[in-house]
Amino acid sequence: MDRIAQLTTRPAGRETAYDPAVAPPSLHVRAAHVLEGNWTGTSTVPSRRLYPHQWSWDSAFIAIGLRHLSPLRAQTELETLLAAQWTDGRIPHIVFNPSVPLDAYFPSPDFWRSSAAGRAAGAPRTVQTSGIVQPPVHALAAWLVHLADPGLSRARGFLTRVYPRLAAWHGYLLRRRDLGGGGLVSVVHPWEQGMDNSPCWDRPLSRVAPAPARSFRRADLDHGVPEDRPTDLDYGRYVRLAADYRDRGYADTMGEFAVEDPAFNALLIASEYALADIADELGVAGTARRARGERLTAALVERLWDPAAGLFLCRDVRAGEAIPERGVSGLVPLLLPALPPGLAATLVRTACGPHFGLGGTTRLVPSYDLLGEAFDPHRYWRGPAWFNTNWLLERGLRLHGERGRADALRRGMLHTAGTSGFAEYVDPYTAQPCGVTGFGWTAALTLDLLHDRPARGGNGLTATKGGDRG
């Protein structure tokens, strides 16, 4: 018997008086393992099984967490995404991996036909993408990634290279997507807003004739529980909208679906402030961008604030009316530094009241009104709690002086991430995991909450905080 075997083999017939158990991996290590498992070499997939490509706002949130493990990899994450940007400025919501089989995800590249259908809009020829977009978190992510290692960022010229692309992205949204004429950006598909299946879309979606069920095959049901996913009727409408947009050459004209969403616009405003910080770092005056952030905040309040509901509502641009549904999207503007103090206080009361239950009936803010007729604690964006929206609200609470509530939400997120296996989303009452586990942004934002970083930047959006490690 060799020496190692002698040291590790227990003598026969003896009871072990003391056999210390191996400590389980920390929450930090477990989160890092998720991101390592989802890393492709140039970007991070949200989930190997269900989402095998690169998603736009997922990569932004993932980069925010990756910066604590490898600032270089976080920079690469954003650079890979931006390399697929169209010449009209849009950042597509999916960048397809050519090594993944076409039937692994739908809609696949042969549905979007980006290089052909999107030629007039400047789609890249060397990579296949979708033709729609997702919320503009990218400039905020880029600035936070820079702050993680400014020396490396400057040595690589990271901000110098990404700044013009991010400016073009914001320019596209502000010039091409102000379909309502009031200064706010409209989304033309529920997938663009990111909260795909929210009841907030039910009314405008009702105008859309669904694509025939035989015309597509849902790959998501191979990996997800049908009760947790959008219905076939909703999915048929998503497909119809996407096909119509594609067949218009991805031209941004008024279609059947056009909605001004508070979260999408709030994230654009937050990223405008981040672009101002990036501009200052590069020696370009950021004053105009900060002023634009304030103007957009004023437009958001004027067009989407509903004092009776106590939060911001989506606006159906085609119908010219507010959508009377309370979604977590209406709380996300709490992230904004120029929000009037009275509105911020009202948003906090709404988040902690009976419609969302934060700190009372729920530990994490649900995606939809607990008292709403369409509430479902397990179905995709119709009630479950998601980690990215709660991460945004945690920052908003802290920004507006609600430190105790922010700390409690942070603890709830860390506990739920660990016990759920970094679930895609969870039941807001029981924290039962839904969707897939080992989800990219859940792991990444867990890492962000676990780390301390000094407050830097002048707008309050770029300060991170932390403390204990799991």
Tab-separated table of C-alpha atoms in Angstrom:
chain	number	residue	atom	x	y	z
A	1	MET	CA	0.000	0.000	0.000
A	2	ASP	CA	1.479	3.401	-0.955
A	3	ARG	CA	1.976	6.236	1.519
A	4	ILE	CA	-1.111	8.301	0.422
A	5	ALA	CA	-3.383	5.288	0.688
A	6	GLN	CA	-2.025	4.509	4.156
A	7	LEU	CA	-2.792	8.024	5.334
A	8	THR	CA	-6.332	8.065	3.965
A	9	THR	CA	-7.520	4.511	4.718
A	10	ARG	CA	-9.261	3.915	8.040
A	11	PRO	CA	-8.173	0.861	10.076
A	12	ALA	CA	-10.725	-1.943	9.915
A	13	GLY	CA	-12.882	-2.553	12.957
A	14	ARG	CA	-12.395	0.836	14.581
A	15	GLU	CA	-14.970	3.513	15.135
A	16	THR	CA	-14.061	7.001	14.141
A	17	ALA	CA	-14.169	9.276	17.146
A	18	TYR	CA	-13.717	12.483	15.163
A	19	ASP	CA	-14.192	12.880	11.445
A	20	PRO	CA	-14.560	16.552	10.538
A	21	ALA	CA	-16.893	17.151	7.614
A	22	VAL	CA	-15.627	19.041	4.622
A	23	ALA	CA	-17.073	22.557	4.672
A	24	PRO	CA	-19.496	23.192	1.813
A	25	PRO	CA	-18.337	25.666	-0.825
A	26	SER	CA	-19.074	29.297	-0.019
A	27	LEU	CA	-21.774	31.197	-1.878
A	28	HIS	CA	-19.016	33.115	-3.626
A	29	VAL	CA	-17.352	29.938	-4.885
A	30	ARG	CA	-20.646	28.422	-5.989
A	31	ALA	CA	-21.591	31.546	-7.927
A	32	ALA	CA	-18.168	31.602	-9.572
A	33	HIS	CA	-18.621	27.958	-10.610
A	34	VAL	CA	-21.906	28.840	-12.337
A	35	LEU	CA	-20.256	31.592	-14.366
A	36	GLU	CA	-17.310	29.365	-15.200
A	37	GLY	CA	-19.675	26.637	-16.393
A	38	ASN	CA	-21.579	29.105	-18.601
A	39	TRP	CA	-18.459	30.707	-20.104
A	40	THR	CA	-17.882	29.997	-23.816
A	41	GLY	CA	-14.446	31.573	-24.174
A	42	THR	CA	-15.680	34.976	-25.329
A	43	SER	CA	-19.031	35.405	-23.575
A	44	THR	CA	-21.345	33.850	-20.999
A	45	VAL	CA	-24.598	32.076	-21.815
A	46	PRO	CA	-27.509	32.574	-19.408
A	47	SER	CA	-28.042	28.798	-19.260
A	48	ARG	CA	-26.340	25.984	-21.144
A	49	ARG	CA	-29.589	24.073	-21.570
A	50	LEU	CA	-32.271	26.673	-22.154
A	51	TYR	CA	-30.422	29.746	-23.461
A	52	PRO	CA	-27.292	28.570	-25.351
A	53	HIS	CA	-26.404	31.905	-27.009
A	54	GLN	CA	-25.384	35.388	-25.828
A	55	TRP	CA	-28.217	37.637	-24.633
A	56	SER	CA	-27.839	41.410	-24.530
A	57	TRP	CA	-29.010	42.535	-21.093
A	58	ASP	CA	-27.938	39.233	-19.562
A	59	SER	CA	-24.367	39.966	-20.636
A	60	ALA	CA	-24.533	43.425	-19.095
A	61	PHE	CA	-25.622	42.037	-15.719
A	62	ILE	CA	-23.161	39.151	-16.007
A	63	ALA	CA	-20.291	41.574	-16.672
A	64	ILE	CA	-21.203	43.461	-13.494
A	65	GLY	CA	-20.623	40.265	-11.521
A	66	LEU	CA	-17.679	38.996	-13.558
A	67	ARG	CA	-15.696	42.133	-12.755
A	68	HIS	CA	-15.180	40.757	-9.247
A	69	LEU	CA	-13.653	37.546	-10.628
A	70	SER	CA	-11.842	38.830	-13.721
A	71	PRO	CA	-12.114	42.421	-14.936
A	72	LEU	CA	-10.558	41.282	-18.214
A	73	ARG	CA	-13.253	38.691	-18.766
A	74	ALA	CA	-15.938	41.235	-17.872
A	75	GLN	CA	-14.532	43.610	-20.486
A	76	THR	CA	-14.433	40.778	-23.032
A	77	GLU	CA	-18.074	39.958	-22.280
A	78	LEU	CA	-19.183	43.454	-23.284
A	79	GLU	CA	-16.749	43.720	-26.197
A	80	THR	CA	-18.077	40.472	-27.692
A	81	LEU	CA	-21.633	41.770	-27.528
A	82	LEU	CA	-20.740	45.174	-28.976
A	83	ALA	CA	-18.889	43.528	-31.873
A	84	ALA	CA	-22.314	42.396	-33.135
A	85	GLN	CA	-23.784	45.917	-33.089
A	86	TRP	CA	-25.619	47.031	-36.230
A	87	THR	CA	-24.466	50.160	-38.063
A	88	ASP	CA	-27.732	51.943	-37.220
A	89	GLY	CA	-26.625	51.692	-33.570
A	90	ARG	CA	-28.880	48.928	-32.265
A	91	ILE	CA	-27.446	46.203	-30.062
A	92	PRO	CA	-29.318	42.992	-30.919
A	93	HIS	CA	-30.937	41.023	-28.131
A	94	ILE	CA	-29.283	37.732	-29.174
A	95	VAL	CA	-25.873	37.043	-30.707
A	96	PHE	CA	-25.985	33.501	-32.047
A	97	ASN	CA	-23.224	30.943	-31.531
A	98	PRO	CA	-22.750	29.197	-34.896
A	99	SER	CA	-21.655	25.968	-33.192
A	100	VAL	CA	-25.072	25.531	-31.523
A	101	PRO	CA	-27.561	23.444	-33.551
A	102	LEU	CA	-30.425	25.400	-35.067
A	103	ASP	CA	-33.053	23.352	-33.244
A	104	ALA	CA	-31.535	24.053	-29.812
A	105	TYR	CA	-33.327	27.396	-29.529
A	106	PHE	CA	-36.240	29.107	-31.233
A	107	PRO	CA	-36.397	31.634	-32.813
A	108	SER	CA	-33.117	30.537	-34.380
A	109	PRO	CA	-30.877	32.446	-36.828
A	110	ASP	CA	-32.813	31.112	-39.824
A	111	PHE	CA	-35.944	32.798	-38.446
A	112	TRP	CA	-34.371	36.233	-37.917
A	113	ARG	CA	-32.309	36.182	-41.158
A	114	SER	CA	-30.458	39.223	-39.844
A	115	SER	CA	-27.771	39.582	-42.508
A	116	ALA	CA	-30.396	39.562	-45.296
A	117	ALA	CA	-33.525	41.098	-43.755
A	118	GLY	CA	-31.480	43.576	-41.736
A	119	ARG	CA	-29.141	44.669	-44.524
A	120	ALA	CA	-30.699	48.125	-44.891
A	121	ALA	CA	-30.441	48.660	-41.116
A	122	GLY	CA	-26.780	47.669	-41.081
A	123	ALA	CA	-26.844	44.167	-39.647
A	124	PRO	CA	-23.370	42.578	-39.538
A	125	ARG	CA	-22.552	40.028	-42.219
A	126	THR	CA	-20.081	37.961	-40.222
A	127	VAL	CA	-22.316	37.051	-37.283
A	128	GLN	CA	-25.985	36.118	-37.024
A	129	THR	CA	-28.154	38.014	-34.562
A	130	SER	CA	-31.774	38.723	-33.780
A	131	GLY	CA	-33.227	42.005	-35.012
A	132	ILE	CA	-34.862	43.325	-31.845
A	133	VAL	CA	-33.142	44.864	-28.802
A	134	GLN	CA	-33.181	44.642	-25.008
A	135	PRO	CA	-32.961	47.177	-22.152
A	136	PRO	CA	-29.898	49.473	-22.340
A	137	VAL	CA	-27.981	48.484	-19.191
A	138	HIS	CA	-24.706	48.364	-21.081
A	139	ALA	CA	-23.149	51.752	-20.333
A	140	LEU	CA	-23.815	51.286	-16.617
A	141	ALA	CA	-22.169	47.866	-16.832
A	142	ALA	CA	-19.189	49.247	-18.763
A	143	TRP	CA	-18.575	51.966	-16.179
A	144	LEU	CA	-18.778	49.527	-13.258
A	145	VAL	CA	-16.423	47.142	-15.069
A	146	HIS	CA	-13.968	50.007	-15.569
A	147	LEU	CA	-14.087	50.866	-11.869
A	148	ALA	CA	-13.167	47.293	-10.946
A	149	ASP	CA	-9.669	47.777	-12.423
A	150	PRO	CA	-9.128	51.265	-13.888
A	151	GLY	CA	-5.467	50.512	-14.640
A	152	LEU	CA	-6.283	47.507	-16.792
A	153	SER	CA	-9.162	49.369	-18.435
A	154	ARG	CA	-6.932	52.296	-19.379
A	155	ALA	CA	-4.105	50.066	-20.543
A	156	ARG	CA	-6.463	48.191	-22.870
A	157	GLY	CA	-8.281	51.322	-24.026
A	158	PHE	CA	-11.527	49.673	-22.949
A	159	LEU	CA	-13.618	52.818	-22.466
A	160	THR	CA	-12.090	54.498	-25.509
A	161	ARG	CA	-13.295	51.621	-27.671
A	162	VAL	CA	-16.737	51.053	-26.171
A	163	TYR	CA	-17.774	54.683	-25.665
A	164	PRO	CA	-18.595	55.478	-29.332
A	165	ARG	CA	-20.539	52.220	-29.648
A	166	LEU	CA	-22.545	52.940	-26.512
A	167	ALA	CA	-23.202	56.507	-27.651
A	168	ALA	CA	-24.455	55.168	-31.006
A	169	TRP	CA	-26.700	52.692	-29.163
A	170	HIS	CA	-28.307	55.454	-27.133
A	171	GLY	CA	-28.579	57.591	-30.254
A	172	TYR	CA	-30.464	54.841	-32.059
A	173	LEU	CA	-32.980	54.520	-29.244
A	174	LEU	CA	-33.550	58.239	-28.843
A	175	ARG	CA	-33.805	58.989	-32.583
A	176	ARG	CA	-35.537	55.909	-33.954
A	177	ARG	CA	-37.699	54.689	-31.109
A	178	ASP	CA	-39.522	57.820	-29.926
A	179	LEU	CA	-42.685	56.486	-31.538
A	180	GLY	CA	-44.948	58.372	-29.139
A	181	GLY	CA	-43.335	61.757	-29.772
A	182	GLY	CA	-42.932	62.543	-26.074
A	183	GLY	CA	-39.213	61.930	-25.744
A	184	LEU	CA	-39.408	58.373	-24.380
A	185	VAL	CA	-38.307	55.174	-26.079
A	186	SER	CA	-40.894	52.620	-27.248
A	187	VAL	CA	-40.380	48.879	-27.419
A	188	VAL	CA	-41.880	47.104	-30.425
A	189	HIS	CA	-41.908	43.583	-28.984
A	190	PRO	CA	-42.364	42.214	-25.428
A	191	TRP	CA	-38.987	40.467	-25.721
A	192	GLU	CA	-37.333	43.875	-26.084
A	193	GLN	CA	-38.459	44.994	-22.665
A	194	GLY	CA	-37.021	41.802	-21.171
A	195	MET	CA	-40.031	40.976	-18.993
A	196	ASP	CA	-41.414	38.889	-21.817
A	197	ASN	CA	-44.657	37.541	-20.447
A	198	SER	CA	-45.787	40.379	-18.167
A	199	PRO	CA	-49.555	40.979	-17.863
A	200	CYS	CA	-48.700	44.575	-18.797
A	201	TRP	CA	-48.495	43.361	-22.409
A	202	ASP	CA	-51.824	41.535	-22.478
A	203	ARG	CA	-53.873	44.480	-23.705
A	204	PRO	CA	-51.639	45.567	-26.615
A	205	LEU	CA	-50.910	41.929	-27.491
A	206	SER	CA	-54.625	41.234	-27.847
A	207	ARG	CA	-54.517	43.158	-31.147
A	208	VAL	CA	-51.964	40.718	-32.602
A	209	ALA	CA	-53.129	37.683	-34.570
A	210	PRO	CA	-50.932	34.764	-33.456
A	211	ALA	CA	-48.783	32.842	-35.891
A	212	PRO	CA	-50.167	29.347	-36.579
A	213	ALA	CA	-48.923	26.807	-34.045
A	214	ARG	CA	-47.650	24.570	-36.847
A	215	SER	CA	-45.349	27.346	-38.097
A	216	PHE	CA	-42.900	27.099	-35.192
A	217	ARG	CA	-41.584	24.678	-32.587
A	218	ARG	CA	-40.974	25.857	-29.014
A	219	ALA	CA	-37.570	24.596	-27.873
A	220	ASP	CA	-38.082	26.178	-24.436
A	221	LEU	CA	-40.568	23.454	-23.448
A	222	ASP	CA	-37.836	20.822	-23.842
A	223	HIS	CA	-36.109	22.254	-20.768
A	224	GLY	CA	-38.787	24.180	-18.850
A	225	VAL	CA	-42.016	23.223	-17.114
A	226	PRO	CA	-44.936	24.334	-19.341
A	227	GLU	CA	-46.737	25.841	-16.318
A	228	ASP	CA	-43.733	28.146	-15.765
A	229	ARG	CA	-43.520	29.319	-19.387
A	230	PRO	CA	-45.613	31.582	-21.661
A	231	THR	CA	-48.727	29.999	-23.147
A	232	ASP	CA	-48.836	28.831	-26.768
A	233	LEU	CA	-51.218	31.703	-27.566
A	234	ASP	CA	-48.800	34.302	-26.207
A	235	TYR	CA	-45.873	32.641	-27.954
A	236	GLY	CA	-47.760	32.668	-31.245
A	237	ARG	CA	-48.234	36.414	-30.870
A	238	TYR	CA	-44.538	36.907	-30.092
A	239	VAL	CA	-43.639	35.017	-33.259
A	240	ARG	CA	-46.099	37.036	-35.361
A	241	LEU	CA	-44.708	40.358	-34.094
A	242	ALA	CA	-41.111	39.297	-34.692
A	243	ALA	CA	-41.875	38.017	-38.199
A	244	ASP	CA	-43.709	41.231	-39.124
A	245	TYR	CA	-40.791	43.349	-37.878
A	246	ARG	CA	-38.345	41.192	-39.843
A	247	ASP	CA	-40.458	41.440	-42.984
A	248	ARG	CA	-40.385	45.257	-42.685
A	249	GLY	CA	-36.601	45.057	-42.853
A	250	TYR	CA	-36.409	45.872	-39.133
A	251	ALA	CA	-37.613	49.397	-39.893
A	252	ASP	CA	-38.824	51.267	-36.814
A	253	THR	CA	-42.306	52.264	-37.849
A	254	MET	CA	-45.504	51.983	-35.845
A	255	GLY	CA	-46.649	48.367	-35.767
A	256	GLU	CA	-49.281	46.501	-33.805
A	257	PHE	CA	-47.214	46.706	-30.615
A	258	ALA	CA	-45.544	49.904	-29.375
A	259	VAL	CA	-45.214	50.502	-25.640
A	260	GLU	CA	-43.380	53.084	-23.537
A	261	ASP	CA	-42.076	51.087	-20.613
A	262	PRO	CA	-40.836	52.692	-17.369
A	263	ALA	CA	-38.038	50.194	-16.677
A	264	PHE	CA	-36.616	50.329	-20.206
A	265	ASN	CA	-36.533	54.123	-20.098
A	266	ALA	CA	-35.206	54.222	-16.532
A	267	LEU	CA	-32.300	51.989	-17.545
A	268	LEU	CA	-31.587	54.249	-20.510
A	269	ILE	CA	-31.473	57.212	-18.127
A	270	ALA	CA	-29.193	55.371	-15.691
A	271	SER	CA	-26.897	54.511	-18.577
A	272	GLU	CA	-26.910	58.134	-19.751
A	273	TYR	CA	-25.491	59.097	-16.364
A	274	ALA	CA	-22.920	56.319	-16.710
A	275	LEU	CA	-21.997	57.583	-20.195
A	276	ALA	CA	-21.453	60.999	-18.632
A	277	ASP	CA	-18.994	59.425	-16.174
A	278	ILE	CA	-17.261	57.607	-19.037
A	279	ALA	CA	-17.045	60.855	-20.992
A	280	ASP	CA	-15.457	62.613	-18.022
A	281	GLU	CA	-12.932	59.778	-17.680
A	282	LEU	CA	-12.024	60.164	-21.362
A	283	GLY	CA	-11.689	63.945	-21.107
A	284	VAL	CA	-14.945	64.652	-22.946
A	285	ALA	CA	-17.466	66.832	-21.138
A	286	GLY	CA	-20.332	64.747	-19.773
A	287	THR	CA	-22.497	67.731	-18.826
A	288	ALA	CA	-24.844	67.379	-21.796
A	289	ARG	CA	-25.493	63.726	-20.994
A	290	ARG	CA	-26.343	64.515	-17.367
A	291	ALA	CA	-28.721	67.208	-18.570
A	292	ARG	CA	-30.290	64.690	-20.944
A	293	GLY	CA	-30.727	62.280	-18.042
A	294	GLU	CA	-32.619	64.956	-16.131
A	295	ARG	CA	-34.813	65.787	-19.150
A	296	LEU	CA	-35.621	62.131	-19.724
A	297	THR	CA	-36.480	61.731	-16.053
A	298	ALA	CA	-38.893	64.638	-16.333
A	299	ALA	CA	-40.472	63.099	-19.450
A	300	LEU	CA	-40.785	59.757	-17.650
A	301	VAL	CA	-42.634	61.411	-14.773
A	302	GLU	CA	-44.858	63.450	-17.070
A	303	ARG	CA	-45.900	60.559	-19.331
A	304	LEU	CA	-45.856	57.441	-17.158
A	305	TRP	CA	-46.314	58.404	-13.485
A	306	ASP	CA	-49.699	57.425	-12.034
A	307	PRO	CA	-50.281	58.924	-8.572
A	308	ALA	CA	-53.365	56.776	-7.910
A	309	ALA	CA	-51.453	53.550	-8.594
A	310	GLY	CA	-48.396	54.795	-6.695
A	311	LEU	CA	-45.964	53.782	-9.422
A	312	PHE	CA	-45.166	54.230	-13.108
A	313	LEU	CA	-47.434	52.555	-15.670
A	314	CYS	CA	-46.672	51.375	-19.194
A	315	ARG	CA	-48.216	53.391	-21.994
A	316	ASP	CA	-49.766	51.781	-25.056
A	317	VAL	CA	-48.509	54.192	-27.712
A	318	ARG	CA	-50.732	52.874	-30.480
A	319	ALA	CA	-53.872	53.230	-28.349
A	320	GLY	CA	-52.663	56.432	-26.677
A	321	GLU	CA	-53.464	55.291	-23.150
A	322	ALA	CA	-51.903	53.965	-19.953
A	323	ILE	CA	-52.000	50.208	-19.291
A	324	PRO	CA	-53.641	49.736	-15.866
A	325	GLU	CA	-51.422	46.923	-14.589
A	326	ARG	CA	-48.923	47.117	-11.724
A	327	GLY	CA	-45.669	45.464	-12.757
A	328	VAL	CA	-42.218	45.596	-11.198
A	329	SER	CA	-41.213	47.696	-14.199
A	330	GLY	CA	-43.115	50.568	-12.592
A	331	LEU	CA	-40.855	50.429	-9.514
A	332	VAL	CA	-37.499	50.348	-11.347
A	333	PRO	CA	-37.311	54.168	-11.783
A	334	LEU	CA	-36.443	54.221	-8.067
A	335	LEU	CA	-32.929	53.731	-9.480
A	336	LEU	CA	-32.836	57.318	-10.777
A	337	PRO	CA	-31.008	60.071	-8.869
A	338	ALA	CA	-33.122	62.964	-10.215
A	339	LEU	CA	-36.453	61.395	-9.281
A	340	PRO	CA	-38.536	63.858	-7.233
A	341	PRO	CA	-38.259	62.915	-3.529
A	342	GLY	CA	-42.009	62.587	-3.089
A	343	LEU	CA	-42.229	60.106	-5.938
A	344	ALA	CA	-39.330	58.077	-4.546
A	345	ALA	CA	-41.058	57.843	-1.168
A	346	THR	CA	-44.291	56.754	-2.846
A	347	LEU	CA	-42.470	54.035	-4.805
A	348	VAL	CA	-40.993	52.696	-1.566
A	349	ARG	CA	-44.451	52.592	0.029
A	350	THR	CA	-45.846	50.785	-3.008
A	351	ALA	CA	-43.024	48.234	-2.996
A	352	CYS	CA	-43.632	47.530	0.698
A	353	GLY	CA	-47.427	47.631	0.465
A	354	PRO	CA	-49.933	44.888	-0.346
A	355	HIS	CA	-49.330	44.907	-4.092
A	356	PHE	CA	-45.666	43.814	-3.833
A	357	GLY	CA	-45.249	42.877	-0.161
A	358	LEU	CA	-41.534	43.643	0.253
A	359	GLY	CA	-40.457	43.060	3.827
A	360	GLY	CA	-43.846	41.594	4.723
A	361	THR	CA	-45.348	38.771	2.702
A	362	THR	CA	-42.371	38.557	0.311
A	363	ARG	CA	-38.585	38.690	0.745
A	364	LEU	CA	-38.025	39.589	-2.899
A	365	VAL	CA	-40.172	41.910	-4.996
A	366	PRO	CA	-42.443	39.938	-7.345
A	367	SER	CA	-42.585	40.738	-11.032
A	368	TYR	CA	-46.292	41.531	-10.922
A	369	ASP	CA	-49.007	42.762	-8.568
A	370	LEU	CA	-49.759	40.182	-5.869
A	371	LEU	CA	-53.407	41.307	-5.966
A	372	GLY	CA	-53.701	41.383	-9.757
A	373	GLU	CA	-56.127	39.078	-11.527
A	374	ALA	CA	-53.335	37.710	-13.733
A	375	PHE	CA	-50.924	36.997	-10.861
A	376	ASP	CA	-49.262	33.577	-11.042
A	377	PRO	CA	-46.378	32.859	-8.633
A	378	HIS	CA	-44.653	30.482	-11.055
A	379	ARG	CA	-45.364	31.634	-14.606
A	380	TYR	CA	-42.654	33.585	-16.396
A	381	TRP	CA	-42.817	37.302	-15.410
A	382	ARG	CA	-46.446	37.041	-14.279
A	383	GLY	CA	-45.580	36.976	-10.575
A	384	PRO	CA	-42.265	35.247	-9.788
A	385	ALA	CA	-39.381	37.272	-8.358
A	386	TRP	CA	-36.307	37.847	-10.516
A	387	PHE	CA	-32.820	38.717	-9.312
A	388	ASN	CA	-31.980	41.431	-11.817
A	389	THR	CA	-35.021	43.571	-10.994
A	390	ASN	CA	-34.420	43.091	-7.271
A	391	TRP	CA	-30.764	44.061	-7.719
A	392	LEU	CA	-31.905	47.276	-9.398
A	393	LEU	CA	-34.405	47.986	-6.622
A	394	GLU	CA	-31.786	47.306	-3.930
A	395	ARG	CA	-29.622	50.013	-5.487
A	396	GLY	CA	-32.594	52.344	-5.770
A	397	LEU	CA	-33.534	51.880	-2.125
A	398	ARG	CA	-29.965	52.602	-1.063
A	399	LEU	CA	-29.702	55.614	-3.363
A	400	HIS	CA	-32.785	57.216	-1.792
A	401	GLY	CA	-31.706	56.665	1.809
A	402	GLU	CA	-33.610	53.444	2.554
A	403	ARG	CA	-30.558	51.644	3.918
A	404	GLY	CA	-32.443	49.298	6.256
A	405	ARG	CA	-34.793	48.102	3.534
A	406	ALA	CA	-31.888	47.795	1.080
A	407	ASP	CA	-29.919	45.680	3.558
A	408	ALA	CA	-32.913	43.423	4.170
A	409	LEU	CA	-33.497	42.974	0.445
A	410	ARG	CA	-29.825	42.218	-0.068
A	411	ARG	CA	-29.916	39.533	2.637
A	412	GLY	CA	-33.054	38.060	1.104
A	413	MET	CA	-31.452	37.909	-2.329
A	414	LEU	CA	-28.285	36.233	-1.068
A	415	HIS	CA	-30.226	33.674	0.953
A	416	THR	CA	-32.557	32.896	-1.942
A	417	ALA	CA	-29.728	32.634	-4.472
A	418	GLY	CA	-27.984	30.064	-2.308
A	419	THR	CA	-31.008	27.974	-1.413
A	420	SER	CA	-32.465	27.984	-4.946
A	421	GLY	CA	-29.317	26.912	-6.773
A	422	PHE	CA	-29.086	30.325	-8.481
A	423	ALA	CA	-32.520	29.901	-10.023
A	424	GLU	CA	-33.706	31.864	-13.009
A	425	TYR	CA	-36.678	33.081	-10.933
A	426	VAL	CA	-38.503	32.046	-7.767
A	427	ASP	CA	-41.943	31.941	-6.192
A	428	PRO	CA	-42.127	35.286	-4.315
A	429	TYR	CA	-43.843	33.676	-1.311
A	430	THR	CA	-41.951	30.396	-0.879
A	431	ALA	CA	-38.720	31.057	-2.850
A	432	GLN	CA	-39.347	27.779	-4.699
A	433	PRO	CA	-36.996	27.774	-7.720
A	434	CYS	CA	-38.614	28.097	-11.150
A	435	GLY	CA	-37.194	28.015	-14.647
A	436	VAL	CA	-33.623	26.732	-14.795
A	437	THR	CA	-30.985	26.670	-12.061
A	438	GLY	CA	-27.390	27.798	-12.496
A	439	PHE	CA	-28.671	30.967	-14.164
A	440	GLY	CA	-26.048	33.458	-15.296
A	441	TRP	CA	-27.241	36.794	-13.980
A	442	THR	CA	-28.432	35.303	-10.688
A	443	ALA	CA	-24.902	34.064	-10.004
A	444	ALA	CA	-23.299	37.269	-11.281
A	445	LEU	CA	-25.446	39.637	-9.235
A	446	THR	CA	-24.932	37.446	-6.177
A	447	LEU	CA	-21.199	38.066	-6.583
A	448	ASP	CA	-21.814	41.789	-6.879
A	449	LEU	CA	-23.807	41.838	-3.646
A	450	LEU	CA	-21.069	39.878	-1.872
A	451	HIS	CA	-18.280	42.331	-2.708
A	452	ASP	CA	-17.264	45.665	-1.279
A	453	ARG	CA	-16.303	48.433	-3.641
A	454	PRO	CA	-15.713	52.079	-2.710
A	455	ALA	CA	-18.380	54.548	-3.831
A	456	ARG	CA	-17.106	56.274	-6.959
A	457	GLY	CA	-18.717	58.514	-9.524
A	458	GLY	CA	-20.940	61.472	-8.903
A	459	ASN	CA	-24.463	60.226	-9.458
A	460	GLY	CA	-24.980	57.502	-6.863
A	461	LEU	CA	-25.688	54.854	-9.495
A	462	THR	CA	-22.137	53.538	-9.593
A	463	ALA	CA	-21.580	53.008	-5.884
A	464	THR	CA	-21.492	49.374	-4.862
A	465	LYS	CA	-21.498	47.980	-1.410
A	466	GLY	CA	-21.245	44.649	0.288
A	467	GLY	CA	-19.947	42.987	3.360
A	468	ASP	CA	-20.128	39.358	4.346
A	469	ARG	CA	-19.273	36.541	1.982
A	470	GLY	CA	-21.482	33.505	1.868
